Short mmCIF file of C-alpha atoms in Angstrom, two decimals:
data_model
loop_
_atom_site.label_atom_id
_atom_site.label_comp_id
_atom_site.label_asym_id
_atom_site.label_seq_id
_atom_site.Cartn_x
_atom_site.Cartn_y
_atom_site.Cartn_z
CA MET A 881 61.58 112.13 106.00
CA SER A 882 62.38 110.80 102.59
CA LEU A 883 65.41 111.39 100.68
CA GLN A 884 63.91 113.42 98.36
CA GLU A 885 62.34 115.59 100.94
CA LEU A 886 65.79 115.86 102.36
CA ASP A 887 67.24 117.05 99.12
CA ARG A 888 64.54 119.71 98.87
CA SER A 889 65.00 120.99 102.22
CA ILE A 890 68.85 121.40 101.52
CA VAL A 891 68.04 123.38 98.48
CA HIS A 892 65.79 125.54 100.66
CA ASP A 893 68.15 126.01 103.49
CA GLY A 894 70.74 127.09 100.96
CA GLY A 895 68.59 129.78 99.18
CA SER A 896 67.78 133.37 100.05
CA VAL A 897 64.22 134.63 100.85
CA SER A 898 63.74 135.99 97.31
CA ALA A 899 64.94 132.73 95.90
CA LYS A 900 62.27 130.88 97.99
CA ALA A 901 59.63 133.24 96.78
CA ASP A 902 60.65 132.57 93.18
CA GLU A 903 60.63 128.95 93.82
CA TYR A 904 57.09 129.33 95.33
CA LEU A 905 55.87 131.13 92.37
CA ARG A 906 57.45 128.87 89.94
CA ARG A 907 55.80 125.86 91.51
CA SER A 908 52.50 127.34 91.90
CA GLY A 909 52.70 128.36 88.20
CA THR A 910 53.57 124.71 87.23
CA ALA A 911 50.77 123.69 89.48
CA ALA A 912 48.28 125.83 87.61
CA GLY A 913 49.71 124.61 84.16
CA GLY A 914 49.34 121.09 85.28
CA TRP A 915 45.81 121.52 86.39
CA LEU A 916 44.92 123.17 83.20
CA SER A 917 46.55 120.61 80.94
CA ARG A 918 44.76 118.03 82.98
CA TYR A 919 41.20 119.49 83.04
CA GLY A 920 41.45 121.79 80.23
CA LEU A 921 39.97 119.67 77.57
CA LEU A 922 37.15 118.42 79.93
CA ILE A 923 36.21 122.24 80.56
CA ALA A 924 36.37 122.95 76.85
CA VAL A 925 34.08 120.05 76.00
CA LEU A 926 31.48 121.12 78.48
CA ALA A 927 31.70 124.68 77.24
CA LEU A 928 31.19 123.59 73.73
CA TRP A 929 28.20 121.68 74.88
CA GLN A 930 26.76 124.48 76.46
CA ALA A 931 27.35 126.64 73.52
CA ALA A 932 26.06 124.20 71.01
CA SER A 933 22.94 123.50 72.73
CA THR A 934 21.84 127.10 73.60
CA ALA A 935 22.66 128.09 69.94
CA GLY A 936 20.60 125.43 68.57
CA TRP A 937 23.55 123.61 66.71
CA ILE A 938 22.35 120.49 68.37
CA ASN A 939 18.70 119.55 69.19
CA PRO A 940 18.21 120.78 72.84
CA ALA A 941 15.60 118.26 73.49
CA VAL A 942 18.18 115.49 73.08
CA PHE A 943 21.16 117.49 74.21
CA PRO A 944 19.94 119.78 76.94
CA SER A 945 22.24 122.57 77.83
CA VAL A 946 24.73 121.91 80.62
CA GLY A 947 22.81 124.64 82.78
CA ALA A 948 19.56 122.67 82.32
CA ILE A 949 21.36 119.31 83.42
CA LEU A 950 22.64 121.05 86.51
CA SER A 951 19.51 122.58 87.38
CA ALA A 952 17.69 119.13 87.16
CA LEU A 953 20.60 117.79 89.24
CA TRP A 954 20.12 120.45 92.01
CA THR A 955 16.30 119.89 91.94
CA GLY A 956 16.74 116.26 92.37
CA ILE A 957 19.15 116.47 95.21
CA SER A 958 17.62 119.19 97.03
CA GLY A 959 14.22 117.74 96.76
CA GLY A 960 15.74 114.51 97.95
CA ALA A 961 14.49 112.16 95.17
CA LEU A 962 18.00 111.65 93.82
CA LEU A 963 19.52 111.29 97.09
CA ASP A 964 17.13 108.28 97.78
CA ASP A 965 18.28 106.79 94.37
CA ILE A 966 21.93 107.17 95.39
CA ALA A 967 21.51 105.63 98.76
CA VAL A 968 19.76 102.55 97.18
CA SER A 969 22.21 102.18 94.57
CA LEU A 970 25.14 102.62 96.99
CA GLN A 971 23.61 100.03 99.20
CA ARG A 972 23.32 97.51 96.40
CA SER A 973 26.78 97.87 94.92
CA GLY A 974 28.23 98.40 98.21
CA THR A 975 26.81 95.17 99.75
CA ALA A 976 27.99 93.21 96.64
CA PHE A 977 31.42 94.71 96.63
CA ALA A 978 31.68 94.05 100.34
CA GLY A 979 30.78 90.43 99.74
CA ALA A 980 33.30 90.03 96.86
CA VAL A 981 36.06 91.50 99.03
CA VAL A 982 35.21 89.25 102.04
CA LEU A 983 35.16 86.08 99.71
CA ALA A 984 37.73 86.87 97.01
CA ILE A 985 40.69 88.04 99.05
CA PRO A 986 40.91 85.21 101.59
CA LEU A 987 40.25 82.72 98.81
CA GLY A 988 42.67 84.29 96.56
CA LEU A 989 45.34 84.29 99.22
CA LEU A 990 44.71 80.67 99.73
CA MET A 991 44.82 79.79 96.06
CA GLY A 992 47.94 81.63 95.38
CA GLN A 993 49.63 79.81 98.24
CA VAL A 994 48.30 76.19 97.93
CA ARG A 995 48.91 74.73 94.45
CA SER A 996 46.58 71.81 94.78
CA ILE A 997 43.63 74.19 95.67
CA GLU A 998 44.38 76.36 92.76
CA ASN A 999 44.55 73.46 90.45
CA ALA A 1000 41.24 72.17 91.53
CA LEU A 1001 39.39 75.47 91.29
CA ASP A 1002 41.13 76.89 88.10
CA PRO A 1003 38.93 75.42 85.34
CA VAL A 1004 35.75 76.27 87.29
CA LEU A 1005 36.96 79.75 87.70
CA GLN A 1006 38.04 80.33 84.08
CA LEU A 1007 34.57 79.03 82.90
CA PHE A 1008 32.86 81.42 85.27
CA ARG A 1009 35.08 84.27 84.53
CA GLN A 1010 34.41 83.91 80.70
CA THR A 1011 30.62 83.76 81.14
CA SER A 1012 29.23 87.21 81.01
CA ALA A 1013 27.39 88.21 84.26
CA LEU A 1014 24.77 89.84 82.30
CA ALA A 1015 24.03 86.62 80.50
CA LEU A 1016 23.66 84.99 83.99
CA TYR A 1017 21.29 87.69 85.12
CA PRO A 1018 18.20 85.85 83.93
CA VAL A 1019 19.38 82.87 85.74
CA PHE A 1020 19.92 84.75 88.94
CA ILE A 1021 16.29 86.21 88.70
CA LEU A 1022 14.95 82.81 88.08
CA LEU A 1023 16.61 81.50 91.29
CA LEU A 1024 16.53 84.54 93.57
CA GLY A 1025 13.36 86.31 92.09
CA LEU A 1026 13.25 89.96 90.87
CA GLY A 1027 13.96 91.62 94.06
CA GLU A 1028 17.10 92.88 95.80
CA ALA A 1029 18.78 89.52 96.10
CA SER A 1030 19.33 88.98 92.48
CA LYS A 1031 20.56 92.51 91.82
CA VAL A 1032 23.05 92.33 94.66
CA PHE A 1033 24.12 88.86 93.59
CA VAL A 1034 24.71 89.78 89.89
CA ILE A 1035 26.99 92.57 90.98
CA PHE A 1036 28.79 90.30 93.58
CA TRP A 1037 29.34 87.68 90.67
CA ALA A 1038 31.00 90.09 88.39
CA THR A 1039 33.07 92.03 91.02
CA LEU A 1040 34.33 88.73 92.65
CA PHE A 1041 36.44 87.53 89.60
CA PRO A 1042 38.75 90.64 88.91
CA LEU A 1043 39.60 90.73 92.69
CA LEU A 1044 40.10 87.03 93.06
CA LEU A 1045 42.27 86.75 89.98
CA SER A 1046 44.46 89.88 90.98
CA THR A 1047 44.75 88.61 94.49
CA ILE A 1048 46.01 85.14 93.17
CA SER A 1049 48.47 86.70 90.82
CA GLY A 1050 49.67 89.03 93.61
CA VAL A 1051 50.52 86.23 95.75
CA LYS A 1052 52.15 84.18 93.16
CA GLU A 1053 54.26 87.18 91.94
CA VAL A 1054 55.96 87.74 95.22
CA ASP A 1055 59.61 87.38 94.67
CA SER A 1056 60.55 83.81 95.76
CA LYS A 1057 64.04 85.20 96.53
CA LEU A 1058 62.53 87.25 99.29
CA ILE A 1059 60.61 84.11 100.54
CA GLU A 1060 63.97 82.13 100.63
CA MET A 1061 65.64 85.09 102.35
CA ALA A 1062 62.92 84.86 105.13
CA ARG A 1063 63.19 81.17 105.32
CA VAL A 1064 67.05 81.37 105.86
CA TYR A 1065 66.26 83.53 108.90
CA GLY A 1066 64.18 80.74 110.18
CA ALA A 1067 60.58 82.18 109.30
CA SER A 1068 58.03 79.63 109.70
CA ARG A 1069 55.38 79.21 106.86
CA LEU A 1070 52.95 81.54 108.61
CA THR A 1071 55.59 84.14 109.39
CA VAL A 1072 56.69 83.98 105.66
CA PHE A 1073 53.04 84.57 104.65
CA ARG A 1074 52.41 87.25 107.16
CA ARG A 1075 55.57 89.28 106.82
CA VAL A 1076 56.57 88.54 102.99
CA VAL A 1077 53.65 87.23 100.98
CA LEU A 1078 50.87 89.43 102.18
CA PRO A 1079 52.49 92.63 102.13
CA GLY A 1080 54.02 91.86 98.70
CA ALA A 1081 50.63 91.07 97.26
CA VAL A 1082 48.91 94.16 98.52
CA PRO A 1083 49.60 96.49 95.30
CA SER A 1084 48.08 93.69 93.12
CA ILE A 1085 45.16 93.24 95.49
CA PHE A 1086 44.45 97.10 94.98
CA VAL A 1087 44.52 96.75 91.33
CA GLY A 1088 41.82 94.14 91.95
CA LEU A 1089 39.85 96.25 94.17
CA ARG A 1090 39.85 99.30 91.57
CA LEU A 1091 38.74 96.81 88.76
CA SER A 1092 36.04 95.55 91.02
CA ALA A 1093 34.79 98.74 92.17
CA THR A 1094 34.33 100.05 88.40
CA THR A 1095 32.60 96.62 87.68
CA ALA A 1096 30.39 97.17 90.44
CA LEU A 1097 28.90 100.39 89.29
CA LEU A 1098 28.69 99.06 85.68
CA LEU A 1099 26.63 96.14 86.71
CA LEU A 1100 24.62 98.29 89.06
CA ILE A 1101 23.18 100.15 86.09
CA ALA A 1102 22.38 97.02 84.25
CA SER A 1103 20.70 95.46 87.19
CA GLU A 1104 18.48 98.54 87.91
CA MET A 1105 17.19 98.66 84.36
CA ILE A 1106 15.29 95.36 85.06
CA GLY A 1107 12.55 95.30 87.64
CA ALA A 1108 13.72 98.19 89.83
CA ASN A 1109 11.70 101.12 90.95
CA LYS A 1110 14.51 103.08 92.73
CA GLY A 1111 18.25 103.69 92.09
CA ILE A 1112 20.39 105.78 89.86
CA GLY A 1113 20.44 103.24 86.82
CA PHE A 1114 16.56 103.11 87.20
CA GLN A 1115 16.46 106.84 87.05
CA VAL A 1116 18.54 106.91 83.99
CA MET A 1117 15.91 104.59 82.16
CA ASN A 1118 12.89 106.05 83.77
CA ALA A 1119 13.69 109.67 82.87
CA GLN A 1120 14.46 108.60 79.38
CA TYR A 1121 10.96 106.98 79.10
CA ASN A 1122 9.38 109.88 80.52
CA PHE A 1123 11.43 112.21 78.30
CA GLN A 1124 12.95 114.12 81.12
CA ILE A 1125 16.26 114.39 79.34
CA PRO A 1126 17.97 116.84 81.75
CA LEU A 1127 17.21 114.39 84.69
CA MET A 1128 18.49 111.46 82.65
CA PHE A 1129 21.91 113.25 82.02
CA ALA A 1130 21.84 114.43 85.79
CA ALA A 1131 21.67 110.76 86.79
CA ILE A 1132 24.41 109.89 84.25
CA PHE A 1133 26.57 112.60 85.71
CA ILE A 1134 25.92 111.27 89.26
CA LEU A 1135 27.14 107.80 88.02
CA ALA A 1136 30.39 109.20 86.70
CA GLY A 1137 30.91 111.00 90.00
CA LEU A 1138 30.35 107.91 92.07
CA GLY A 1139 32.98 105.99 89.77
CA LEU A 1140 35.48 108.87 90.13
CA LEU A 1141 34.88 109.05 93.95
CA SER A 1142 35.40 105.41 94.48
CA ASN A 1143 38.38 105.28 92.39
CA TYR A 1144 39.98 108.23 94.19
CA ALA A 1145 39.23 106.62 97.52
CA LEU A 1146 40.89 103.41 96.63
CA VAL A 1147 43.81 105.35 95.00
CA PHE A 1148 44.10 107.26 98.25
CA ALA A 1149 44.11 104.19 100.34
CA GLN A 1150 46.57 102.55 98.11
CA ARG A 1151 49.09 105.53 98.40
CA ARG A 1152 48.99 105.24 102.24
CA LEU A 1153 49.43 101.54 102.22
CA CYS A 1154 51.98 100.92 99.36
CA ARG A 1155 54.02 103.85 99.46
CA TRP A 1156 57.06 101.59 98.83
CA SER A 1157 55.64 100.31 95.64
CA ASP A 1158 56.24 101.87 92.04
CA ALA A 1159 52.58 101.00 91.12
CA SER A 1160 50.96 103.41 93.55
CA ASN A 1161 52.67 106.53 91.88
CA MET B 724 78.65 90.41 124.87
CA ALA B 725 82.16 89.17 125.23
CA GLU B 726 81.16 85.89 126.88
CA VAL B 727 78.68 85.23 124.17
CA ARG B 728 81.36 85.54 121.60
CA SER B 729 83.83 83.10 123.33
CA LEU B 730 81.06 80.60 123.11
CA ARG B 731 80.76 80.96 119.49
CA ARG B 732 82.59 78.43 117.51
CA GLY B 733 81.46 78.26 113.84
CA GLU B 734 83.44 75.22 112.72
CA VAL B 735 82.41 73.57 109.40
CA ALA B 736 83.41 69.96 108.39
CA LEU B 737 82.56 68.26 105.13
CA ARG B 738 82.89 64.56 104.91
CA ASP B 739 82.60 62.85 101.51
CA LEU B 740 80.02 65.37 100.41
CA SER B 741 78.41 64.64 97.07
CA LYS B 742 75.67 66.34 95.25
CA SER B 743 74.26 65.95 91.79
CA PHE B 744 71.23 67.44 89.80
CA ARG B 745 69.13 65.99 87.04
CA ILE B 746 69.35 68.13 84.01
CA ASN B 747 66.87 66.78 81.24
CA GLY B 748 66.61 63.43 83.15
CA ARG B 749 70.47 62.93 83.22
CA PRO B 750 72.29 63.18 86.53
CA LEU B 751 75.00 65.75 86.49
CA SER B 752 77.46 65.61 89.32
CA VAL B 753 78.14 68.99 90.90
CA LEU B 754 80.14 67.98 93.93
CA ARG B 755 81.97 64.77 94.30
CA ASN B 756 83.38 63.35 97.61
CA LEU B 757 84.33 66.71 99.05
CA ASN B 758 86.26 66.65 102.32
CA LEU B 759 87.01 70.07 104.06
CA ASP B 760 87.46 71.57 107.51
CA ILE B 761 86.88 75.26 108.12
CA ARG B 762 88.16 76.65 111.26
CA SER B 763 86.50 78.78 113.63
CA GLY B 764 86.96 82.48 112.67
CA GLU B 765 88.55 81.63 109.45
CA CYS B 766 87.72 83.27 106.24
CA LEU B 767 87.53 80.74 103.51
CA ALA B 768 86.98 81.76 99.73
CA ILE B 769 85.66 79.29 97.28
CA VAL B 770 86.29 79.84 93.62
CA GLY B 771 85.81 77.99 90.49
CA ALA B 772 84.34 78.28 87.02
CA SER B 773 80.60 78.34 86.75
CA GLY B 774 79.26 74.88 87.18
CA SER B 775 81.95 73.94 89.40
CA GLY B 776 79.42 73.88 92.39
CA LYS B 777 80.54 76.67 94.43
CA THR B 778 77.10 78.06 94.90
CA THR B 779 75.61 74.57 95.50
CA LEU B 780 78.16 74.15 98.37
CA LEU B 781 77.30 77.09 100.03
CA ARG B 782 73.60 76.23 99.54
CA VAL B 783 74.23 72.93 101.28
CA LEU B 784 75.89 74.74 104.16
CA ALA B 785 73.02 77.04 104.50
CA GLY B 786 70.69 74.21 104.60
CA LEU B 787 68.85 75.20 101.41
CA GLU B 788 69.88 72.14 99.66
CA THR B 789 70.49 68.50 100.94
CA ALA B 790 73.48 66.60 100.01
CA ASP B 791 73.04 63.29 98.23
CA SER B 792 75.58 61.57 100.35
CA GLY B 793 78.12 62.36 102.82
CA ARG B 794 77.69 64.91 105.43
CA ALA B 795 78.11 68.58 106.30
CA LEU B 796 78.69 69.29 109.99
CA ILE B 797 78.44 72.52 111.87
CA ASP B 798 80.15 72.55 115.33
CA GLY B 799 79.91 68.80 115.06
CA ARG B 800 76.19 68.50 114.34
CA PRO B 801 74.85 67.57 110.93
CA VAL B 802 73.21 70.21 108.84
CA THR B 803 69.43 69.27 108.33
CA GLY B 804 68.12 72.54 107.51
CA VAL B 805 68.57 76.34 108.02
CA GLY B 806 69.91 77.25 111.37
CA ARG B 807 70.28 80.03 113.93
CA GLU B 808 74.04 80.04 113.95
CA ARG B 809 74.19 80.82 110.14
CA ALA B 810 73.21 83.70 108.06
CA VAL B 811 73.54 84.02 104.30
CA ILE B 812 74.18 87.00 102.19
CA PHE B 813 73.18 86.56 98.55
CA GLN B 814 74.19 88.44 95.34
CA GLU B 815 70.99 90.41 95.34
CA PRO B 816 70.41 92.44 98.69
CA ARG B 817 66.94 90.78 98.88
CA LEU B 818 65.51 93.69 100.93
CA LEU B 819 61.72 93.71 101.61
CA PRO B 820 60.71 96.95 99.65
CA TRP B 821 57.93 97.79 101.99
CA LEU B 822 60.21 98.11 105.08
CA THR B 823 62.73 100.82 105.94
CA VAL B 824 66.40 100.15 106.24
CA LEU B 825 65.78 99.67 110.12
CA GLY B 826 62.71 97.42 109.46
CA ASN B 827 64.81 95.20 107.12
CA VAL B 828 67.80 94.98 109.33
CA ALA B 829 65.71 94.13 112.21
CA PHE B 830 63.73 91.62 110.22
CA GLY B 831 65.91 88.60 110.88
CA LEU B 832 65.79 89.07 114.59
CA GLU B 833 62.08 89.71 114.65
CA VAL B 834 61.51 86.55 112.67
CA ARG B 835 63.45 84.74 115.25
CA GLY B 836 61.11 85.94 117.92
CA GLU B 837 63.32 88.78 119.40
CA ASP B 838 61.23 91.53 121.10
CA PRO B 839 60.80 94.42 118.53
CA GLY B 840 62.35 97.12 120.80
CA ARG B 841 65.54 95.03 121.47
CA ALA B 842 65.54 93.96 117.77
CA ASP B 843 65.62 97.63 116.70
CA GLU B 844 68.25 98.53 119.11
CA ARG B 845 70.50 95.95 117.88
CA ALA B 846 69.65 96.74 114.37
CA ARG B 847 70.67 100.36 114.78
CA HIS B 848 74.24 99.22 116.01
CA TYR B 849 74.94 97.30 113.01
CA ILE B 850 73.43 99.93 110.57
CA ALA B 851 75.90 102.36 112.13
CA LEU B 852 78.54 99.55 111.64
CA VAL B 853 78.15 99.58 107.82
CA GLY B 854 78.00 103.39 107.81
CA LEU B 855 74.25 103.92 107.06
CA ALA B 856 73.20 105.62 110.27
CA ASP B 857 71.75 108.57 108.24
CA PHE B 858 69.56 106.19 106.11
CA GLN B 859 67.87 104.12 108.59
CA ASP B 860 64.43 105.55 107.68
CA ALA B 861 64.93 105.32 104.00
CA TYR B 862 63.25 102.77 101.82
CA PRO B 863 65.10 100.27 99.62
CA LYS B 864 64.14 101.89 96.29
CA GLN B 865 66.02 105.01 97.47
CA LEU B 866 69.22 103.19 97.92
CA SER B 867 72.00 102.51 95.53
CA GLY B 868 73.18 98.95 94.88
CA GLY B 869 76.25 99.21 97.40
CA MET B 870 73.97 100.69 100.07
CA ALA B 871 71.37 98.00 99.61
CA GLN B 872 74.03 95.49 99.89
CA ARG B 873 75.29 97.12 103.00
CA VAL B 874 71.73 96.78 104.53
CA GLY B 875 71.79 93.13 103.78
CA LEU B 876 75.13 92.68 105.33
CA ALA B 877 73.77 94.53 108.44
CA ARG B 878 70.73 92.31 108.54
CA ALA B 879 72.83 89.19 108.60
CA LEU B 880 75.26 90.49 111.25
CA THR B 881 72.36 91.57 113.49
CA VAL B 882 71.36 87.94 114.17
CA GLN B 883 75.11 87.59 115.37
CA PRO B 884 75.83 84.34 113.39
CA GLU B 885 78.78 82.05 114.00
CA ILE B 886 79.10 81.58 110.37
CA LEU B 887 78.57 84.08 107.65
CA LEU B 888 77.75 82.36 104.10
CA LEU B 889 78.28 85.04 101.31
CA ASP B 890 77.30 84.01 97.65
CA GLU B 891 79.16 86.42 95.30
CA PRO B 892 77.97 89.23 97.61
CA LEU B 893 79.71 92.03 95.62
CA GLY B 894 79.13 90.54 92.04
CA ALA B 895 76.59 93.00 91.03
CA LEU B 896 78.53 96.10 92.29
CA ASP B 897 80.59 98.44 90.11
CA ALA B 898 84.43 98.32 90.47
CA MET B 899 85.01 101.26 92.95
CA THR B 900 82.16 100.18 95.31
CA LYS B 901 83.35 96.62 95.19
CA LEU B 902 86.83 97.77 96.50
CA THR B 903 85.25 99.76 99.27
CA MET B 904 83.05 96.93 100.30
CA GLN B 905 85.91 94.44 100.42
CA GLN B 906 87.70 96.79 102.77
CA GLU B 907 84.59 96.98 104.91
CA LEU B 908 83.95 93.23 104.70
CA GLU B 909 87.48 92.59 106.02
CA ARG B 910 87.28 95.19 108.92
CA ILE B 911 83.79 93.64 109.89
CA TRP B 912 84.96 90.07 109.66
CA ARG B 913 87.81 90.96 111.99
CA GLU B 914 85.63 92.95 114.56
CA GLU B 915 82.87 90.38 114.64
CA ASN B 916 85.18 87.31 114.84
CA VAL B 917 82.88 85.48 112.70
CA THR B 918 83.76 82.35 110.29
CA MET B 919 83.28 83.42 106.77
CA VAL B 920 82.54 81.17 103.76
CA LEU B 921 82.70 83.54 100.66
CA VAL B 922 82.02 82.07 97.13
CA THR B 923 83.17 84.54 94.55
CA HIS B 924 84.36 84.54 90.86
CA ASP B 925 86.85 87.33 91.65
CA LEU B 926 90.17 85.94 92.30
CA GLU B 927 91.60 89.18 93.68
CA GLU B 928 88.56 89.52 96.07
CA ALA B 929 89.41 85.95 97.24
CA LEU B 930 93.15 86.90 97.84
CA TYR B 931 92.34 90.19 99.58
CA LEU B 932 89.79 88.49 102.04
CA ALA B 933 90.60 84.93 102.48
CA ASP B 934 92.91 82.95 104.87
CA ARG B 935 92.58 79.89 102.50
CA VAL B 936 91.22 79.73 98.90
CA LEU B 937 89.32 76.63 97.84
CA ILE B 938 89.42 75.94 94.02
CA LEU B 939 86.62 73.79 92.80
CA PRO B 940 87.52 71.96 89.55
CA LYS B 941 84.93 71.69 86.81
CA GLN B 942 85.94 68.30 85.90
CA LYS B 943 84.69 66.22 88.64
CA ASP B 944 87.35 63.51 88.46
CA ALA B 945 90.09 66.31 89.33
CA SER B 946 90.34 66.94 93.00
CA PRO B 947 89.85 70.37 94.59
CA ARG B 948 92.87 72.70 95.57
CA LEU B 949 93.14 74.51 98.74
CA ILE B 950 95.75 77.31 98.86
CA GLY B 951 96.77 79.07 102.03
CA ILE B 952 97.27 82.67 101.75
CA ASP B 953 99.90 83.75 103.91
CA LEU B 954 99.96 87.60 103.82
CA PRO B 955 99.66 90.24 106.58
CA ARG B 956 96.38 92.23 106.69
CA PRO B 957 95.07 94.43 105.64
CA ARG B 958 96.54 93.31 102.33
CA ASP B 959 98.20 95.35 99.55
CA ARG B 960 97.03 94.36 96.23
CA SER B 961 100.08 95.72 94.50
CA GLU B 962 102.51 94.08 96.76
CA ALA B 963 104.87 91.45 95.07
CA ARG B 964 103.75 88.41 97.11
CA PHE B 965 100.07 89.24 96.43
CA VAL B 966 100.76 89.30 92.77
CA ARG B 967 102.58 86.10 92.88
CA TYR B 968 99.50 84.46 94.64
CA ARG B 969 97.42 86.01 91.78
CA GLN B 970 99.65 84.36 89.25
CA GLU B 971 99.33 81.18 91.03
CA LEU B 972 95.59 81.22 91.17
CA LEU B 973 95.33 82.17 87.41
CA ARG B 974 97.57 79.17 86.63
CA GLU B 975 94.97 76.92 88.15
CA PHE B 976 92.51 78.14 85.71
CA GLY B 977 94.99 77.73 82.84
CA LEU B 978 95.48 81.48 82.55
CA HIS B 979 98.60 83.58 82.75
#
């Protein structure tokens, strides 16, 4: 039980039943208010879009009504076509993201700890980081062909660097006074790493994971616009070519949803793992 | 536990200890030919202006710095690094923010390879001793400065050191908390029968806690002064003899 919870339970135990009911109403009232202030504008924009499209203030051929988009979304999903696209896209970005995690976190931990390794790799890293992954995509296609490999690799490439750099800075920003404290108690280098450096770097690693997950979806679309015949990114382009504008928006909505979902999943994991950190709140 | 206690010694001897640092390429002498014996179970306070080397001396004793020449001996053995018979309390509590109070206090023992169950058990004992039994599941960010420093103290006591090295441990606390903590420190020092070396810039704190006060001069050609404090414990800060000692210490710093 945290101290705040302790305080709250003291307040509760002291109050009468009606005070508790008031408290409950007040809190659900603020919860509804909070929800409205958070999502009210979004709902208003969607409502305005719907109204503008049906009333003909904007060209419905370019901006179909929200209803038409939702129905295209439903047709695509219930028919299974969009589900296939989602699966293919998730596989591409997921593979690339997993590869980046497997390489960047151990390498970042090592680079943050061992100065000579960092010094040796840093110039290369800075050069690669400053080169747009999209500019390198043609190179990857030349090397790996127009198939899955070049798509996955370009996403991997772009997701690698934010995660690597956050991991390195996470390790380096661990308070040296805490490391000295552990040493005074006789901790070996390995113990210091395991019990002080690693947990201390976790919040920063999560920042990197969230950046990388966003980048993975961003690059997914770009990679699927060239030489793909499946995937959400392909579907956005393809629907536009075929003038299936509601389907195009449906695919864009799915992308936004995937982005939100992956971010929420990471935020959730971060809250579980770094309850102690201010960054997780 | 009593037989373990009687084996504890915690004697410190400094022999011609010197240490200098390089500041902008020029050597700056911090400690020069220091000789000192600290008795087992004694509380020695080290005072001096900033730059007098009091923290450096403590870090040499902790094994965090090495002397340029001369020796620091603990129970007759030269200090070559950090050691199990010593624990250090810093000005900041230095708690691991991702561990609870219990986890932090048990940390020192766990690092030393103690089995986690036994470490927790001993940690609970010392958490109670510093008066934080109700807070053992709290996280450091939920604690006040004084409470956090108590956790640091409990963590040091849990490894049952012969020598407790304190580097301005109460320097960052407010005046009221400081007075309470001084009382607590005195009680714990007596109960635990541990040798204490206390670096402080607070002369009253030194007088309240120490058997002897070592005054380190800022001019390195001057020699350090050692003043024995012959007052019954617990000490009364308003008593005439306490005040006289205070004046004597102030005179050492050229103040009246």
